[in-house]
């Protein structure tokens, strides 16, 4: 089985994401598919013997979307071009909208009313054909497959407004006047709906670029070129051309292009992007160097051992991408709602029309049409679809910048529930003295044999202040375990423990009703890590421990544990806020758009034009609210 993050082009709302996800899951050979509307990606696990990315691309294209599977295609370039095209459409649409409004409001006089209406007809048609064509083509593709999305609502509302206005332009005077009803056109509504929706999407795209800034920052750590040693010369080559075994030279102020092992000379390298430690490390013959780290002083040569997707930096980027593309349990409920949301809105719109027509007959026909259109426009599922993934993207990205790698959204959501923490001693809480003479170990003090990690006592104190009880587990003798527990400020400890004892402690605490996190770094911790509700591995530990863990702390700073818990609480709180406002927005606005105030004697309602503005505002507000996470806990 393979797992791959594939960019998706053409999604307009949560309904689109739900449709793409549903279609992917129906394909033979795909075991799981999670589509992230905010990130515009699909995280797919599939059997390459049964299905290929090309087949997925072809199937998704039938539904009106596109998958970027060619690694030579730059998603960034595609998105930049798409954004530029979107900006051009927004500018054009605003010009046409202002022109239409000027004529409609009488600010710009054009002959008689008939001539003014015919002029607005041409302007509105230009707006639909150039600025709004995407809504109509997308709707037709959706209808062919029996689905609907936000584009469907926009296309229907603008078409109804335009068609109703065309009828009134040529036949309205005879039809309505003979019945004693005023004749009006609504070209301005048709134009403004498209204008506001496109404006909202433009602002969303700008805001969403900020939510994905963590990934871009990680990608920018790797240089574009490298100094390849060729005999006595060095040639500057793209890093994509490097292979295992190549000898590469790096100089002061430059970034390491790939992972490798030093073959000659020495240099001080800043590895803070991996370890979190600010002090540069001296690298000499045989030492490992990692892509993205920077030479602070000196110059050296090294042999490439891992290139491309095999480097540690690439693995970190992949982990963050997969985590941002994964879904929290709450998002799965939202996805089910999004899948049926547009059809429900269509039904509500039709019901609104029927009720107003039933109440007032022909005299209420214009009001019934406008109310139905307003419902179509205002009930946008975008805010609902953006509520969870934008908060997750910011939260997981912020964690990555703090050297906390979170494996998936479920882990991020679960960390906040932790109220008991089991922590291994050696290698996790303390650092063994590598220079110790073990023949003289019994004659050395405990401080001369392990050192307590910097900030360990502060981290344990913070956890306990947060109401999280800490339990230290050590294979060491009782005297040593007691000493280090007291030094770290930990009240509960156990000595002479085996791997099974650690797992038993985790299960005992769980049986008592605790939500348990296990922190470890070695093979002997993997049982307990696997059993815990939340598993946390130290980045300098074994690969096995990190594979099992849901969270990996890069470096030795244990303060990242309370940081992760606080960030989890903030992120989940933000998700709840977003979902609350997204739901409240629809609960309040749909009845207002449907004309409910009229039933209570008020003579106002949300018109289609204002409905489109409110819809755009709701989506933007959710994204901006999520971005507030960047300011928390810095």
PDB file of C-alpha atoms in Angstrom, residues 393-624:
ATOM      1  CA  UNK A 393      -3.572  23.626   9.169  1.00  0.00           C
ATOM      2  CA  UNK A 394      -2.568  26.608  11.288  1.00  0.00           C
ATOM      3  CA  UNK A 395      -2.310  24.525  14.482  1.00  0.00           C
ATOM      4  CA  UNK A 396      -0.211  21.732  12.960  1.00  0.00           C
ATOM      5  CA  UNK A 397       1.920  24.257  11.064  1.00  0.00           C
ATOM      6  CA  UNK A 398       2.520  26.262  14.245  1.00  0.00           C
ATOM      7  CA  UNK A 399       3.505  23.048  16.030  1.00  0.00           C
ATOM      8  CA  UNK A 400       6.013  22.259  13.270  1.00  0.00           C
ATOM      9  CA  UNK A 401       7.624  25.683  13.691  1.00  0.00           C
ATOM     10  CA  UNK A 402       8.019  24.873  17.382  1.00  0.00           C
ATOM     11  CA  UNK A 403       9.739  21.570  16.454  1.00  0.00           C
ATOM     12  CA  UNK A 404       6.662  19.523  17.383  1.00  0.00           C
ATOM     13  CA  UNK A 405       5.700  17.097  14.617  1.00  0.00           C
ATOM     14  CA  UNK A 406       2.102  15.912  14.945  1.00  0.00           C
ATOM     15  CA  UNK A 407       1.265  12.833  12.893  1.00  0.00           C
ATOM     16  CA  UNK A 408      -2.445  13.512  12.287  1.00  0.00           C
ATOM     17  CA  UNK A 409      -5.457  15.597  13.232  1.00  0.00           C
ATOM     18  CA  UNK A 410      -6.813  12.964  15.616  1.00  0.00           C
ATOM     19  CA  UNK A 411      -3.610  13.202  17.661  1.00  0.00           C
ATOM     20  CA  UNK A 412      -3.874  17.003  17.756  1.00  0.00           C
ATOM     21  CA  UNK A 413      -7.462  16.750  18.972  1.00  0.00           C
ATOM     22  CA  UNK A 414      -6.610  14.116  21.620  1.00  0.00           C
ATOM     23  CA  UNK A 415      -3.577  15.812  23.209  1.00  0.00           C
ATOM     24  CA  UNK A 416      -5.810  18.360  24.940  1.00  0.00           C
ATOM     25  CA  UNK A 417      -7.531  15.571  26.935  1.00  0.00           C
ATOM     26  CA  UNK A 418      -4.304  14.329  28.588  1.00  0.00           C
ATOM     27  CA  UNK A 419      -4.460  14.371  32.407  1.00  0.00           C
ATOM     28  CA  UNK A 420      -1.710  11.822  33.174  1.00  0.00           C
ATOM     29  CA  UNK A 421       1.753  11.552  31.640  1.00  0.00           C
ATOM     30  CA  UNK A 422       4.121   8.580  31.888  1.00  0.00           C
ATOM     31  CA  UNK A 423       7.724   9.491  31.043  1.00  0.00           C
ATOM     32  CA  UNK A 424      10.823   7.346  30.556  1.00  0.00           C
ATOM     33  CA  UNK A 425      13.929   8.501  32.469  1.00  0.00           C
ATOM     34  CA  UNK A 426      17.109   7.701  30.554  1.00  0.00           C
ATOM     35  CA  UNK A 427      17.373   9.473  27.217  1.00  0.00           C
ATOM     36  CA  UNK A 428      14.037  11.206  27.697  1.00  0.00           C
ATOM     37  CA  UNK A 429      14.274  13.038  31.016  1.00  0.00           C
ATOM     38  CA  UNK A 430      18.037  12.696  31.419  1.00  0.00           C
ATOM     39  CA  UNK A 431      21.087  12.575  29.118  1.00  0.00           C
ATOM     40  CA  UNK A 432      23.641   9.655  29.748  1.00  0.00           C
ATOM     41  CA  UNK A 433      27.264  10.686  30.024  1.00  0.00           C
ATOM     42  CA  UNK A 434      28.958   9.203  26.929  1.00  0.00           C
ATOM     43  CA  UNK A 435      32.458   9.764  28.337  1.00  0.00           C
ATOM     44  CA  UNK A 436      31.867   7.751  31.506  1.00  0.00           C
ATOM     45  CA  UNK A 437      34.391   5.061  32.479  1.00  0.00           C
ATOM     46  CA  UNK A 438      32.023   2.252  33.388  1.00  0.00           C
ATOM     47  CA  UNK A 439      34.700   0.400  35.356  1.00  0.00           C
ATOM     48  CA  UNK A 440      34.618   3.373  37.743  1.00  0.00           C
ATOM     49  CA  UNK A 441      30.850   3.952  37.586  1.00  0.00           C
ATOM     50  CA  UNK A 442      30.195   2.858  41.161  1.00  0.00           C
ATOM     51  CA  UNK A 443      32.647   5.462  42.422  1.00  0.00           C
ATOM     52  CA  UNK A 444      30.931   8.325  40.562  1.00  0.00           C
ATOM     53  CA  UNK A 445      28.088  10.461  41.850  1.00  0.00           C
ATOM     54  CA  UNK A 446      24.710  10.354  40.113  1.00  0.00           C
ATOM     55  CA  UNK A 447      25.356  13.810  38.632  1.00  0.00           C
ATOM     56  CA  UNK A 448      28.657  12.587  37.167  1.00  0.00           C
ATOM     57  CA  UNK A 449      26.851   9.532  35.525  1.00  0.00           C
ATOM     58  CA  UNK A 450      23.274  11.283  33.750  1.00  0.00           C
ATOM     59  CA  UNK A 451      22.568  14.977  33.447  1.00  0.00           C
ATOM     60  CA  UNK A 452      18.972  16.284  33.723  1.00  0.00           C
ATOM     61  CA  UNK A 453      17.906  17.780  30.407  1.00  0.00           C
ATOM     62  CA  UNK A 454      17.784  21.592  30.294  1.00  0.00           C
ATOM     63  CA  UNK A 455      14.315  22.933  31.188  1.00  0.00           C
ATOM     64  CA  UNK A 456      13.132  19.444  32.272  1.00  0.00           C
ATOM     65  CA  UNK A 457      12.122  20.622  35.768  1.00  0.00           C
ATOM     66  CA  UNK A 458      10.349  23.665  34.289  1.00  0.00           C
ATOM     67  CA  UNK A 459       8.454  21.445  31.838  1.00  0.00           C
ATOM     68  CA  UNK A 460       7.361  18.974  34.541  1.00  0.00           C
ATOM     69  CA  UNK A 461       6.279  21.856  36.778  1.00  0.00           C
ATOM     70  CA  UNK A 462       4.201  23.406  33.998  1.00  0.00           C
ATOM     71  CA  UNK A 463       2.471  20.076  33.314  1.00  0.00           C
ATOM     72  CA  UNK A 464       1.587  19.604  36.979  1.00  0.00           C
ATOM     73  CA  UNK A 465       0.272  23.182  37.244  1.00  0.00           C
ATOM     74  CA  UNK A 466      -1.996  22.321  34.303  1.00  0.00           C
ATOM     75  CA  UNK A 467      -3.455  19.463  36.329  1.00  0.00           C
ATOM     76  CA  UNK A 468      -1.486  16.709  34.565  1.00  0.00           C
ATOM     77  CA  UNK A 469       0.054  14.187  36.957  1.00  0.00           C
ATOM     78  CA  UNK A 470       3.503  12.943  35.895  1.00  0.00           C
ATOM     79  CA  UNK A 471       4.821   9.397  36.475  1.00  0.00           C
ATOM     80  CA  UNK A 472       8.524   8.693  35.865  1.00  0.00           C
ATOM     81  CA  UNK A 473       9.488   5.129  34.887  1.00  0.00           C
ATOM     82  CA  UNK A 474      13.099   3.942  35.168  1.00  0.00           C
ATOM     83  CA  UNK A 475      14.996   0.687  34.804  1.00  0.00           C
ATOM     84  CA  UNK A 476      17.579   2.157  37.196  1.00  0.00           C
ATOM     85  CA  UNK A 477      17.872   1.237  40.875  1.00  0.00           C
ATOM     86  CA  UNK A 478      15.624   2.885  43.423  1.00  0.00           C
ATOM     87  CA  UNK A 479      18.195   5.372  44.737  1.00  0.00           C
ATOM     88  CA  UNK A 480      18.900   6.774  41.268  1.00  0.00           C
ATOM     89  CA  UNK A 481      15.216   6.855  40.265  1.00  0.00           C
ATOM     90  CA  UNK A 482      14.273   8.719  43.461  1.00  0.00           C
ATOM     91  CA  UNK A 483      17.135  11.206  43.004  1.00  0.00           C
ATOM     92  CA  UNK A 484      16.225  12.125  39.418  1.00  0.00           C
ATOM     93  CA  UNK A 485      12.494  12.256  40.148  1.00  0.00           C
ATOM     94  CA  UNK A 486      13.136  14.744  42.966  1.00  0.00           C
ATOM     95  CA  UNK A 487      15.528  16.756  40.794  1.00  0.00           C
ATOM     96  CA  UNK A 488      12.902  16.963  38.029  1.00  0.00           C
ATOM     97  CA  UNK A 489      10.144  17.840  40.500  1.00  0.00           C
ATOM     98  CA  UNK A 490       8.182  14.639  39.827  1.00  0.00           C
ATOM     99  CA  UNK A 491       6.140  13.200  42.723  1.00  0.00           C
ATOM    100  CA  UNK A 492       5.446   9.716  41.322  1.00  0.00           C
ATOM    101  CA  UNK A 493       8.135   7.344  40.111  1.00  0.00           C
ATOM    102  CA  UNK A 494       8.949   3.643  39.748  1.00  0.00           C
ATOM    103  CA  UNK A 495      12.381   1.989  39.559  1.00  0.00           C
ATOM    104  CA  UNK A 496      13.715  -1.289  38.085  1.00  0.00           C
ATOM    105  CA  UNK A 497      10.938  -1.408  35.491  1.00  0.00           C
ATOM    106  CA  UNK A 498      10.844  -3.535  32.358  1.00  0.00           C
ATOM    107  CA  UNK A 499       9.063  -2.618  29.065  1.00  0.00           C
ATOM    108  CA  UNK A 500       5.991  -4.570  30.194  1.00  0.00           C
ATOM    109  CA  UNK A 501       5.862  -2.559  33.442  1.00  0.00           C
ATOM    110  CA  UNK A 502       5.646   0.678  31.461  1.00  0.00           C
ATOM    111  CA  UNK A 503       2.742  -0.652  29.427  1.00  0.00           C
ATOM    112  CA  UNK A 504       1.063  -1.911  32.615  1.00  0.00           C
ATOM    113  CA  UNK A 505       1.351   1.543  34.182  1.00  0.00           C
ATOM    114  CA  UNK A 506      -0.279   3.135  31.126  1.00  0.00           C
ATOM    115  CA  UNK A 507      -3.141   0.608  31.235  1.00  0.00           C
ATOM    116  CA  UNK A 508      -3.559   0.999  35.005  1.00  0.00           C
ATOM    117  CA  UNK A 509      -3.972   4.762  34.674  1.00  0.00           C
ATOM    118  CA  UNK A 510      -6.401   4.283  31.766  1.00  0.00           C
ATOM    119  CA  UNK A 511      -8.446   1.855  33.875  1.00  0.00           C
ATOM    120  CA  UNK A 512      -8.672   4.583  36.527  1.00  0.00           C
ATOM    121  CA  UNK A 513     -10.262   6.848  33.936  1.00  0.00           C
ATOM    122  CA  UNK A 514      -7.225   8.895  32.925  1.00  0.00           C
ATOM    123  CA  UNK A 515      -6.352  10.022  29.412  1.00  0.00           C
ATOM    124  CA  UNK A 516      -2.694   8.984  29.277  1.00  0.00           C
ATOM    125  CA  UNK A 517       0.271  10.291  27.293  1.00  0.00           C
ATOM    126  CA  UNK A 518       3.490   8.264  27.135  1.00  0.00           C
ATOM    127  CA  UNK A 519       6.843   9.950  26.439  1.00  0.00           C
ATOM    128  CA  UNK A 520       9.814   7.798  25.424  1.00  0.00           C
ATOM    129  CA  UNK A 521      12.778   7.467  23.115  1.00  0.00           C
ATOM    130  CA  UNK A 522      13.805   3.822  22.913  1.00  0.00           C
ATOM    131  CA  UNK A 523      12.753   0.388  21.726  1.00  0.00           C
ATOM    132  CA  UNK A 524      11.909  -0.490  25.337  1.00  0.00           C
ATOM    133  CA  UNK A 525       9.260   2.266  25.300  1.00  0.00           C
ATOM    134  CA  UNK A 526       7.377   1.131  22.189  1.00  0.00           C
ATOM    135  CA  UNK A 527       4.918  -1.135  24.048  1.00  0.00           C
ATOM    136  CA  UNK A 528       3.834   1.696  26.313  1.00  0.00           C
ATOM    137  CA  UNK A 529       3.791   4.182  23.434  1.00  0.00           C
ATOM    138  CA  UNK A 530       1.472   1.917  21.454  1.00  0.00           C
ATOM    139  CA  UNK A 531      -0.861   1.458  24.452  1.00  0.00           C
ATOM    140  CA  UNK A 532      -1.120   5.158  25.386  1.00  0.00           C
ATOM    141  CA  UNK A 533      -3.939   7.469  24.298  1.00  0.00           C
ATOM    142  CA  UNK A 534      -1.284   9.892  23.057  1.00  0.00           C
ATOM    143  CA  UNK A 535       2.262   8.712  22.263  1.00  0.00           C
ATOM    144  CA  UNK A 536       5.164  11.175  22.239  1.00  0.00           C
ATOM    145  CA  UNK A 537       8.673  10.288  21.027  1.00  0.00           C
ATOM    146  CA  UNK A 538      11.889  12.281  21.310  1.00  0.00           C
ATOM    147  CA  UNK A 539      13.350  13.191  17.899  1.00  0.00           C
ATOM    148  CA  UNK A 540      16.800  11.947  18.906  1.00  0.00           C
ATOM    149  CA  UNK A 541      15.423   8.542  19.886  1.00  0.00           C
ATOM    150  CA  UNK A 542      15.077   5.344  17.854  1.00  0.00           C
ATOM    151  CA  UNK A 543      13.229   5.170  14.544  1.00  0.00           C
ATOM    152  CA  UNK A 544      10.943   2.501  15.993  1.00  0.00           C
ATOM    153  CA  UNK A 545       9.804   4.780  18.811  1.00  0.00           C
ATOM    154  CA  UNK A 546       9.159   7.621  16.346  1.00  0.00           C
ATOM    155  CA  UNK A 547       7.229   5.315  13.989  1.00  0.00           C
ATOM    156  CA  UNK A 548       4.899   4.285  16.819  1.00  0.00           C
ATOM    157  CA  UNK A 549       4.471   7.807  18.206  1.00  0.00           C
ATOM    158  CA  UNK A 550       1.698  10.201  17.202  1.00  0.00           C
ATOM    159  CA  UNK A 551       3.845  13.186  18.212  1.00  0.00           C
ATOM    160  CA  UNK A 552       7.607  13.623  17.764  1.00  0.00           C
ATOM    161  CA  UNK A 553       9.576  16.311  19.605  1.00  0.00           C
ATOM    162  CA  UNK A 554      12.575  17.381  17.556  1.00  0.00           C
ATOM    163  CA  UNK A 555      15.467  18.136  19.916  1.00  0.00           C
ATOM    164  CA  UNK A 556      15.705  17.788  23.685  1.00  0.00           C
ATOM    165  CA  UNK A 557      13.473  20.604  24.988  1.00  0.00           C
ATOM    166  CA  UNK A 558      10.760  18.978  27.114  1.00  0.00           C
ATOM    167  CA  UNK A 559       8.890  22.285  27.357  1.00  0.00           C
ATOM    168  CA  UNK A 560       7.472  21.310  23.965  1.00  0.00           C
ATOM    169  CA  UNK A 561       5.182  18.805  25.751  1.00  0.00           C
ATOM    170  CA  UNK A 562       3.096  21.452  27.588  1.00  0.00           C
ATOM    171  CA  UNK A 563       3.359  23.593  24.438  1.00  0.00           C
ATOM    172  CA  UNK A 564       1.741  20.782  22.416  1.00  0.00           C
ATOM    173  CA  UNK A 565      -1.055  20.384  24.972  1.00  0.00           C
ATOM    174  CA  UNK A 566      -1.785  24.139  25.043  1.00  0.00           C
ATOM    175  CA  UNK A 567      -1.725  24.304  21.245  1.00  0.00           C
ATOM    176  CA  UNK A 568      -4.124  21.360  21.038  1.00  0.00           C
ATOM    177  CA  UNK A 569      -6.547  23.084  23.407  1.00  0.00           C
ATOM    178  CA  UNK A 570      -6.339  26.351  21.453  1.00  0.00           C
ATOM    179  CA  UNK A 571      -6.824  24.608  18.090  1.00  0.00           C
ATOM    180  CA  UNK A 572      -9.852  22.586  19.197  1.00  0.00           C
ATOM    181  CA  UNK A 573     -11.324  25.695  20.819  1.00  0.00           C
ATOM    182  CA  UNK A 574     -10.835  27.543  17.515  1.00  0.00           C
ATOM    183  CA  UNK A 575     -12.543  24.712  15.583  1.00  0.00           C
ATOM    184  CA  UNK A 576     -15.544  24.891  17.926  1.00  0.00           C
ATOM    185  CA  UNK A 577     -15.733  28.670  17.512  1.00  0.00           C
ATOM    186  CA  UNK A 578     -15.584  28.366  13.727  1.00  0.00           C
ATOM    187  CA  UNK A 579     -18.246  25.658  13.577  1.00  0.00           C
ATOM    188  CA  UNK A 580     -20.494  27.571  15.980  1.00  0.00           C
ATOM    189  CA  UNK A 581     -20.385  30.744  13.878  1.00  0.00           C
ATOM    190  CA  UNK A 582     -20.728  28.840  10.604  1.00  0.00           C
ATOM    191  CA  UNK A 583     -23.889  27.105  11.870  1.00  0.00           C
ATOM    192  CA  UNK A 584     -25.298  30.221  13.559  1.00  0.00           C
ATOM    193  CA  UNK A 585     -24.711  32.196  10.366  1.00  0.00           C
ATOM    194  CA  UNK A 586     -26.972  29.819   8.398  1.00  0.00           C
ATOM    195  CA  UNK A 587     -29.542  29.440  11.194  1.00  0.00           C
ATOM    196  CA  UNK A 588     -29.994  33.227  11.379  1.00  0.00           C
ATOM    197  CA  UNK A 589     -29.462  34.280   7.764  1.00  0.00           C
ATOM    198  CA  UNK A 590     -31.521  31.690   5.861  1.00  0.00           C
ATOM    199  CA  UNK A 591     -34.849  32.705   7.528  1.00  0.00           C
ATOM    200  CA  UNK A 592     -33.984  36.406   7.017  1.00  0.00           C
ATOM    201  CA  UNK A 593     -33.189  35.791   3.355  1.00  0.00           C
ATOM    202  CA  UNK A 594     -36.420  33.795   2.993  1.00  0.00           C
ATOM    203  CA  UNK A 595     -38.367  36.904   4.044  1.00  0.00           C
ATOM    204  CA  UNK A 596     -39.383  35.889   7.586  1.00  0.00           C
ATOM    205  CA  UNK A 597     -39.452  39.562   8.804  1.00  0.00           C
ATOM    206  CA  UNK A 598     -42.372  40.222   6.418  1.00  0.00           C
ATOM    207  CA  UNK A 599     -44.544  37.777   8.372  1.00  0.00           C
ATOM    208  CA  UNK A 600     -44.060  39.941  11.473  1.00  0.00           C
ATOM    209  CA  UNK A 601     -44.894  43.244   9.794  1.00  0.00           C
ATOM    210  CA  UNK A 602     -41.363  44.364   8.893  1.00  0.00           C
ATOM    211  CA  UNK A 603     -40.802  45.579   5.338  1.00  0.00           C
ATOM    212  CA  UNK A 604     -37.227  44.529   4.770  1.00  0.00           C
ATOM    213  CA  UNK A 605     -35.270  41.402   3.975  1.00  0.00           C
ATOM    214  CA  UNK A 606     -31.808  40.363   2.854  1.00  0.00           C
ATOM    215  CA  UNK A 607     -31.726  40.943  -0.909  1.00  0.00           C
ATOM    216  CA  UNK A 608     -29.694  38.691  -3.259  1.00  0.00           C
ATOM    217  CA  UNK A 609     -27.002  41.367  -3.534  1.00  0.00           C
ATOM    218  CA  UNK A 610     -26.483  41.623   0.250  1.00  0.00           C
ATOM    219  CA  UNK A 611     -26.844  37.867   0.595  1.00  0.00           C
ATOM    220  CA  UNK A 612     -23.785  37.396  -1.615  1.00  0.00           C
ATOM    221  CA  UNK A 613     -21.817  39.938   0.453  1.00  0.00           C
ATOM    222  CA  UNK A 614     -22.724  38.227   3.751  1.00  0.00           C
ATOM    223  CA  UNK A 615     -21.886  34.813   2.299  1.00  0.00           C
ATOM    224  CA  UNK A 616     -18.414  35.997   1.278  1.00  0.00           C
ATOM    225  CA  UNK A 617     -17.876  37.621   4.694  1.00  0.00           C
ATOM    226  CA  UNK A 618     -18.763  34.406   6.560  1.00  0.00           C
ATOM    227  CA  UNK A 619     -16.089  32.380   4.732  1.00  0.00           C
ATOM    228  CA  UNK A 620     -13.407  35.033   5.139  1.00  0.00           C
ATOM    229  CA  UNK A 621     -14.173  35.485   8.844  1.00  0.00           C
ATOM    230  CA  UNK A 622     -13.665  31.765   9.513  1.00  0.00           C
ATOM    231  CA  UNK A 623     -10.246  31.781   7.832  1.00  0.00           C
ATOM    232  CA  UNK A 624      -9.173  34.981   9.608  1.00  0.00           C
TER     233      UNK A 624
END
